[in-house]
Coordinates of C-alpha atoms (C1' of nucleotides) in Angstrom, one line a residue:
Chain D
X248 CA 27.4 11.4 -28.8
X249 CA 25.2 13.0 -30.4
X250 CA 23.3 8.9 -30.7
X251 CA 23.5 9.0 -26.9
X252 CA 21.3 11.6 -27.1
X253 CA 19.0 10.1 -29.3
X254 CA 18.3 7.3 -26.7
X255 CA 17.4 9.3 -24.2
X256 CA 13.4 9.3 -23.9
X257 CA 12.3 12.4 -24.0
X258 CA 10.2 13.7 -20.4
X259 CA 7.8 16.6 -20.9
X260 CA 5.3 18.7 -18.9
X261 CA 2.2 20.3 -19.3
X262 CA 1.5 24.6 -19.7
X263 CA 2.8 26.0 -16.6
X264 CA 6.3 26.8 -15.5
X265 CA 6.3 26.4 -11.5
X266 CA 9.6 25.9 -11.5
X267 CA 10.7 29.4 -12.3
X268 CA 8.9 32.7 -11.8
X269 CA 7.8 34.9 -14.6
X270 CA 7.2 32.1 -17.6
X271 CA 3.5 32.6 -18.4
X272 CA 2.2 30.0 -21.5
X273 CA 0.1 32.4 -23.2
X274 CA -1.6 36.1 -23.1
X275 CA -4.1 35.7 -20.5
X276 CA -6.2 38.4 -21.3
X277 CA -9.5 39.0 -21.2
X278 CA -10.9 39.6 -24.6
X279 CA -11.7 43.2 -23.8
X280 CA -8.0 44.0 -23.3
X281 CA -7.5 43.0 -27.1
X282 CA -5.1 39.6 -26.3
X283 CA -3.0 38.3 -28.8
X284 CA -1.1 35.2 -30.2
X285 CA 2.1 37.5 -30.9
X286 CA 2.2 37.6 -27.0
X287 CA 1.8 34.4 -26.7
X288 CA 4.5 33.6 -29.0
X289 CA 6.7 35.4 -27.3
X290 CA 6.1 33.7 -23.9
X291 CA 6.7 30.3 -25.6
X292 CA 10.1 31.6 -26.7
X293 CA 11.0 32.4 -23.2
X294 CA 9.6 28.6 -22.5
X295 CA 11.7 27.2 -25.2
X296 CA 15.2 29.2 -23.4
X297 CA 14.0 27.8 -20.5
X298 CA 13.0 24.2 -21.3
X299 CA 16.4 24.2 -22.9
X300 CA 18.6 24.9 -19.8
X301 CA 16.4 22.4 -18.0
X302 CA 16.7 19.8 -20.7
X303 CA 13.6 19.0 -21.3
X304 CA 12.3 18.1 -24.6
X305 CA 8.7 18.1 -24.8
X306 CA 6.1 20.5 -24.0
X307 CA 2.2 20.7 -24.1
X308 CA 1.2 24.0 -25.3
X309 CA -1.7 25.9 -23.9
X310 CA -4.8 25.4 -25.4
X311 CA -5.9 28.9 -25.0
X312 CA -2.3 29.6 -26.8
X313 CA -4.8 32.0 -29.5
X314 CA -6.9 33.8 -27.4
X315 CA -10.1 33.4 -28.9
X316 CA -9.1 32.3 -32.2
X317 CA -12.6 30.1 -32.4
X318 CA -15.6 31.8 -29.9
X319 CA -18.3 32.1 -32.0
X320 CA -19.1 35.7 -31.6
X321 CA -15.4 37.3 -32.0
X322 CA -14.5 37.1 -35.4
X323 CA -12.3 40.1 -35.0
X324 CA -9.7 37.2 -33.2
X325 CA -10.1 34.4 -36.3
X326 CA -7.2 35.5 -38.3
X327 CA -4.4 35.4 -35.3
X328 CA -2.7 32.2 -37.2
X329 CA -2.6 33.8 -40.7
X330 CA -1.8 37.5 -39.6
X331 CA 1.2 35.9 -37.6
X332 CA 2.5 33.5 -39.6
X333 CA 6.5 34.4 -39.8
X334 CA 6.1 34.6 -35.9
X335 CA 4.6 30.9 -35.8
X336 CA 7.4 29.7 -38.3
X337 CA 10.1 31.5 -36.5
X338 CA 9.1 30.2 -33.0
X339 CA 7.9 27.0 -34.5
X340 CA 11.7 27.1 -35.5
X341 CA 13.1 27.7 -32.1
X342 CA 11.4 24.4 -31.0
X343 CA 12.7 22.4 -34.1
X344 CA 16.0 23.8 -33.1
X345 CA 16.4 22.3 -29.6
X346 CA 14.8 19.2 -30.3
X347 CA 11.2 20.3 -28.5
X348 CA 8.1 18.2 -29.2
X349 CA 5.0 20.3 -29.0
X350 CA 1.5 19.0 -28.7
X351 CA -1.8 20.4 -27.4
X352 CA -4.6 19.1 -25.4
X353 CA -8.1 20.6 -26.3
X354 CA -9.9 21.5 -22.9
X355 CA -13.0 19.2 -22.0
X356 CA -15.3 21.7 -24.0
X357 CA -14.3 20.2 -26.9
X358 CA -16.8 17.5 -27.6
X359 CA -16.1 15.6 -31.0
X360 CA -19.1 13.2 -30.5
X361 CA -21.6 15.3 -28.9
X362 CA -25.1 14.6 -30.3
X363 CA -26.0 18.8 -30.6
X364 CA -24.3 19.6 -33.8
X365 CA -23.6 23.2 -32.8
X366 CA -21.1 21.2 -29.7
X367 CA -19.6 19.1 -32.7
X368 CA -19.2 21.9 -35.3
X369 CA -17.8 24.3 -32.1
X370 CA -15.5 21.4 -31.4
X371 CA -14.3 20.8 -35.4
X372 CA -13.5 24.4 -35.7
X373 CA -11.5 24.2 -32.1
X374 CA -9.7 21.5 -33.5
X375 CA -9.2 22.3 -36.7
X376 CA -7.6 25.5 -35.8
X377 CA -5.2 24.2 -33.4
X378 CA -3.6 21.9 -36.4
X379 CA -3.3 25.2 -38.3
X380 CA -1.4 25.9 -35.6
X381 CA 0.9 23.3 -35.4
X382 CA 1.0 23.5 -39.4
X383 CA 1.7 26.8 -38.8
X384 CA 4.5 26.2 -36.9
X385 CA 5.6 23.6 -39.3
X386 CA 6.2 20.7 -37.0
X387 CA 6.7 17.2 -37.7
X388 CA 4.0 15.2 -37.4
X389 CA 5.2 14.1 -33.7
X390 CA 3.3 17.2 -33.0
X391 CA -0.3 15.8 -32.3
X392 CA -3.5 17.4 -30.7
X393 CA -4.7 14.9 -27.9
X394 CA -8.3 14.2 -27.4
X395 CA -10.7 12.2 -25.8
X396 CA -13.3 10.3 -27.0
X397 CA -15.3 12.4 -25.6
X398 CA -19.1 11.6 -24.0
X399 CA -21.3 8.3 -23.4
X400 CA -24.7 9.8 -23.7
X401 CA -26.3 6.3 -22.2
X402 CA -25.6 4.6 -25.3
X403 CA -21.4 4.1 -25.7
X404 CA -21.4 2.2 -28.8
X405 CA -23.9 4.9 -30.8
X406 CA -21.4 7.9 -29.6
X407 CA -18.6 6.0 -30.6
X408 CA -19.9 5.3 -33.6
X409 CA -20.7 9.7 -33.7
X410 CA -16.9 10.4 -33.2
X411 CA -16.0 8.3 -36.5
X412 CA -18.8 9.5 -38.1
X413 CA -17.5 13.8 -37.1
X414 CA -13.8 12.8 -37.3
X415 CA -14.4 13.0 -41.2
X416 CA -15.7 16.7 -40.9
X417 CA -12.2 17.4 -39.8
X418 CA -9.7 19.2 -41.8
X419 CA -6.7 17.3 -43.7
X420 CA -4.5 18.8 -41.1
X421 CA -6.9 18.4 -38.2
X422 CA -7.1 14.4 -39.2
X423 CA -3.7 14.4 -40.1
X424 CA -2.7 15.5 -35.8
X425 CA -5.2 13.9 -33.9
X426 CA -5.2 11.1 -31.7
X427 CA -7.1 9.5 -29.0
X428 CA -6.2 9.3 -25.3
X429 CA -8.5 6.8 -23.1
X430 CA -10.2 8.4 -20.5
X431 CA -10.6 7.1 -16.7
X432 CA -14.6 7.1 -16.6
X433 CA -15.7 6.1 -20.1
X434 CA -13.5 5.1 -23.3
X435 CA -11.4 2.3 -21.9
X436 CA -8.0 1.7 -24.1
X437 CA -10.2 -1.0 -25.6
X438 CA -13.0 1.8 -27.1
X439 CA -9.7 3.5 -28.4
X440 CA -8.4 0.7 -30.2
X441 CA -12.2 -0.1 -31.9
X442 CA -12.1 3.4 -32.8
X443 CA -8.5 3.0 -34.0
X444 CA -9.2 0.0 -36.3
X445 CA -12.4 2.2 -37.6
X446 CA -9.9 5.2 -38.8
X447 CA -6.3 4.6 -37.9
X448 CA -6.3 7.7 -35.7
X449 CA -3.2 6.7 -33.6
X450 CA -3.9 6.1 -29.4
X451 CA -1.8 7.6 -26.7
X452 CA -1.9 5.3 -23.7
X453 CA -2.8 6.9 -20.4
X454 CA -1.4 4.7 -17.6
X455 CA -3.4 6.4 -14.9
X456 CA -6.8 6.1 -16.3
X457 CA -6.2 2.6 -17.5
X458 CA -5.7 1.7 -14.0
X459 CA -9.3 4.0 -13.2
X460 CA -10.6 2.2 -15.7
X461 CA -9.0 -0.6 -17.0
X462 CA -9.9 -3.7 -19.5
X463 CA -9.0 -7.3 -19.5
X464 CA -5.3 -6.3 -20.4
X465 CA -2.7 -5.4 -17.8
X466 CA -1.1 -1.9 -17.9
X467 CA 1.7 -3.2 -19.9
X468 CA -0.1 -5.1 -22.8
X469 CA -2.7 -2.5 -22.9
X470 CA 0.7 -0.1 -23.4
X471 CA 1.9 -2.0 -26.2
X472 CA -1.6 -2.4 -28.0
X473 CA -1.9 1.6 -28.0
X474 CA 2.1 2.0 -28.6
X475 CA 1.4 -0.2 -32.0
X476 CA -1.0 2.3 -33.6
X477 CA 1.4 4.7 -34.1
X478 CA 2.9 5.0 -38.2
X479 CA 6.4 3.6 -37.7
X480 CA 8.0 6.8 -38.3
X481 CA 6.4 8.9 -35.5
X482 CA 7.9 8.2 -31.9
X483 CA 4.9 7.3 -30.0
X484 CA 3.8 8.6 -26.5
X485 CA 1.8 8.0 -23.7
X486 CA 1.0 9.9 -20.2
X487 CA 2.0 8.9 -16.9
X488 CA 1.0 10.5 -13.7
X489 CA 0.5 9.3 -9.9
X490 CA -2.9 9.2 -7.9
X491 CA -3.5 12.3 -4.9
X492 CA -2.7 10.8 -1.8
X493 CA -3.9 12.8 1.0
X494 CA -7.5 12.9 1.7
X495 CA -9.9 15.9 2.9
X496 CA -11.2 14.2 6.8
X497 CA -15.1 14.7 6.7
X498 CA -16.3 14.8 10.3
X499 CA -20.2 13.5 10.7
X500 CA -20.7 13.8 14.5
X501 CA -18.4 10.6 15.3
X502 CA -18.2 9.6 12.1
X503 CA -14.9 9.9 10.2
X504 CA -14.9 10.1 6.3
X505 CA -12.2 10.4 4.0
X506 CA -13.1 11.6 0.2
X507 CA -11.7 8.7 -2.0
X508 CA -12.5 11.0 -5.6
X509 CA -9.2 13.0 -4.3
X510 CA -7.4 9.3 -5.9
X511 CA -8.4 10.3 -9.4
X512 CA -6.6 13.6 -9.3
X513 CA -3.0 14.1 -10.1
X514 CA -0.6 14.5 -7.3
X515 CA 2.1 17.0 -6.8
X516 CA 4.8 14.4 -8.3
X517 CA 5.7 11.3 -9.8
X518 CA 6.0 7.9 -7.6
X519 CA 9.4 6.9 -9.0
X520 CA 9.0 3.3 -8.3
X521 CA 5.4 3.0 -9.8
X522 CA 7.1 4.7 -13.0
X523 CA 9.9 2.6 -13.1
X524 CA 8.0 -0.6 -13.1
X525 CA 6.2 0.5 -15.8
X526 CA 9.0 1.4 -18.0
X527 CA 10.8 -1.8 -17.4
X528 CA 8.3 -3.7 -19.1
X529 CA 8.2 -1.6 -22.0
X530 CA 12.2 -1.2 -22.7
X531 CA 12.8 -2.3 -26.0
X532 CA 10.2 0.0 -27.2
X533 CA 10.7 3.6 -28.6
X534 CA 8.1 6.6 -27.1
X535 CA 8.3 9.7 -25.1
X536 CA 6.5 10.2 -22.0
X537 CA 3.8 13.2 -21.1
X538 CA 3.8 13.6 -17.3
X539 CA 0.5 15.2 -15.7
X540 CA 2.0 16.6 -12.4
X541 CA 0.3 19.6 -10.8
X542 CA 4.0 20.3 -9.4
X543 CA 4.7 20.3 -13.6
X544 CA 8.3 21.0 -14.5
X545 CA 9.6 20.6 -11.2
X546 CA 7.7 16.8 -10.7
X547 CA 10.3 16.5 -14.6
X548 CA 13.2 17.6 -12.9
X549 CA 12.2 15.7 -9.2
X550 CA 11.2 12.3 -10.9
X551 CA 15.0 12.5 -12.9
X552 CA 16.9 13.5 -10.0
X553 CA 14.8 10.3 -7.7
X554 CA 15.1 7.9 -10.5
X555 CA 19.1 8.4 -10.5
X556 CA 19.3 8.5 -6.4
X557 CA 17.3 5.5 -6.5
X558 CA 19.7 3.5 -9.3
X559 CA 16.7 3.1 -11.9
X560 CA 17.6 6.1 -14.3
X561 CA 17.7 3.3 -17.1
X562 CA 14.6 3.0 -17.8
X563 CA 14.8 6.6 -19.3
X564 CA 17.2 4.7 -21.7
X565 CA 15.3 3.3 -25.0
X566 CA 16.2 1.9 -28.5
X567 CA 18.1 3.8 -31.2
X568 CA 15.1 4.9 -34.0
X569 CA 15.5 2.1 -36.7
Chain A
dC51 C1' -4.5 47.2 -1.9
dG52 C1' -6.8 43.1 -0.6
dA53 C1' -10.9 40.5 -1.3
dT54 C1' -14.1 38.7 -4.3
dG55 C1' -16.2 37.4 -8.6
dT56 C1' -15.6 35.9 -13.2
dC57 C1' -14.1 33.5 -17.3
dA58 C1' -16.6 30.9 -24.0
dA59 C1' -17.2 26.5 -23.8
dG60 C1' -19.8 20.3 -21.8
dG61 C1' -21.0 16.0 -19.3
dA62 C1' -22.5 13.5 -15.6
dA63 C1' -24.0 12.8 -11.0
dT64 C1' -27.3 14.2 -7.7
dC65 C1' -31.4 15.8 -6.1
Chain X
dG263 C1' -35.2 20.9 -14.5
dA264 C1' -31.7 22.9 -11.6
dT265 C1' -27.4 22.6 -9.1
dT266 C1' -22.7 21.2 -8.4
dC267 C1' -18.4 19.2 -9.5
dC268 C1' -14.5 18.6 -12.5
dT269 C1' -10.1 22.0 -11.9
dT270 C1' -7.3 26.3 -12.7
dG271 C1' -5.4 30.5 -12.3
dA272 C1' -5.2 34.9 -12.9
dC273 C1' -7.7 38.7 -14.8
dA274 C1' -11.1 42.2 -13.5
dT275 C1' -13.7 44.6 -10.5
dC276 C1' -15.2 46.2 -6.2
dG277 C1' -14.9 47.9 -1.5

DNA sequence: CGATGTCAAGGAATC
DNA sequence: GATTCCTTGACATCG
């Protein structure tokens, strides 16, 4: 039974708990008000409990999860990771211990390719710190920091070229947890996978912005292409979220106008039959599955409960790990 | 106490 | 060159 569970693909959520009152990700804090990562460790905890109840099994962790660990002109908050590292191992523990996978999503800030090198060496100490984290927390190396490609500067192929050029200023363990995500305006899953074949970082497919901004392959072989770069002992994953469907009415005089940018934002929850179709084409393959929901742990627990009332809960159903 | 302003940070579109 | 959006909430301050 315990291989039953095993095939179950695992569902996860980003940050915030909606879903129950009183689960903050991180201490919030202004830096004046002396935050701290032992706070922060202690909300994840409470995550963990609750995450466990609820089943779920993967969790993005804030990215503001050391307050200030890396702004330039606090030095007093650079030594959060070291000073707490028994807390870090002990919650990174609690995770291990009810099968959580963790990762982290650096906020659009963090520019690896940017042509001023204080933006790169800013981003490189951002990122490096948040795989001292995850080392910290001694987690498998399912436990990646998600990026994106980052800026196009007019010239795509030149900052391309940049991003392999900085991702060897990274740390061992900062190289070692990246990967790439494609984005929905610039670095299609096709500028992922050149930027793959340059450095092996691994490529986390994002179905919604390969629809925004797609390439000659469909959603499904452009899922399978990232899904391959993966090592073989690392469960894969890729994001899945749904398009906003209302629209803000603009009234010009007579003139009706609806805002079509709304499309590019996440909605509340996941279309289950959109979600479904996609699986189905990608069921003899093992990965996990980030959804981007702004109704978060509850569009988890909805898209389960409306994927069993609607008979298609197999697709959450993948192959045993070989 | 409720309302308002603020928060470390970049890129791109628009004018 | 300057402004606004992206997107996000809650801290922090003010009236």
């Amino acid at each position: 039974m315990m291989d039953e569970e095993v095939q179950e693909r695992r569902l996860g959520f980003a940050v915030k708990v909606i879903g129950r009152a009183g689960f903050p990700s991180h201490d919030p804090r202004r830096w004046r008000s002396g935050p701290n990562v032992g706070v922060s460790i202690a909300a994840l905890h409470r995550i963990l409990d609750y995450v466990g109840e609820e089943k779920i099994r993967m969790y993005r962790m804030s990215s503001d999860f050391v307050p200030y660990v890396t702004h330039p002109d606090m030095p007093q908050f650079h030594r959060q990771i070291a000073e707490h590292a028994d807390a870090l191992a002990a919650v990174g523990e609690h995770a291990r211990r009810r099968d959580v996978r963790l990762s982290l999503h650096p906020s659009q800030y963090i520019v690896l390719n940017a042509h001023d090198d204080s933006i790169v060496q800013k981003s490189i100490n951002d990122l490096d710190s948040q795989a001292e984290l995850l080392d910290a927390m001694q987690q498998g190396p399912e436990a990646v920091v998600v990026l994106h490609v980052g800026g196009a500067y007019g010239d795509k192929a030149a900052a391309r070229d940049r991003f392999v050029r900085h991702y060897a200023r990274l740390s061992e363990a900062a190289q070692r947890r990246l990967v790439i995500e494609n984005d929905e305006f610039t670095y299609s899953l096709e500028d992922c996978l050149w930027v793959n074949a340059r450095i092996g970082v691994p490529v986390v497919f994002d179905h919604q912005h390969h629809r925004l901004n797609p390439g000659p392959m469909s959603a499904a072989e452009a899922a399978r292409a990232a899904l391959a770069t993966w090592p073989p002992a690392v469960t894969p994953k890729v994001h899945y979220s749904s398009p906003r469907l209302d629209g803000r009415e603009i009234r010009r005089g007579k003139e009706v106008r609806l805002e079509v940018p709304l499309l590019r934002q996440h909605a509340d929850y996941i279309d289950p039959w959109t979600f479904a179709d996609f699986l189905g084409t990608l069921r003899d393959l093992r990965f996990d599955v980030m959804l981007e929901a702004k109704a978060k742990d509850l569009a988890l627990r909805k898209l389960r409960a409306d994927l069993r009332a609607l008979g298609c809960a197999d697709v959450l159903r993948q192959p045993r790990a070989s």
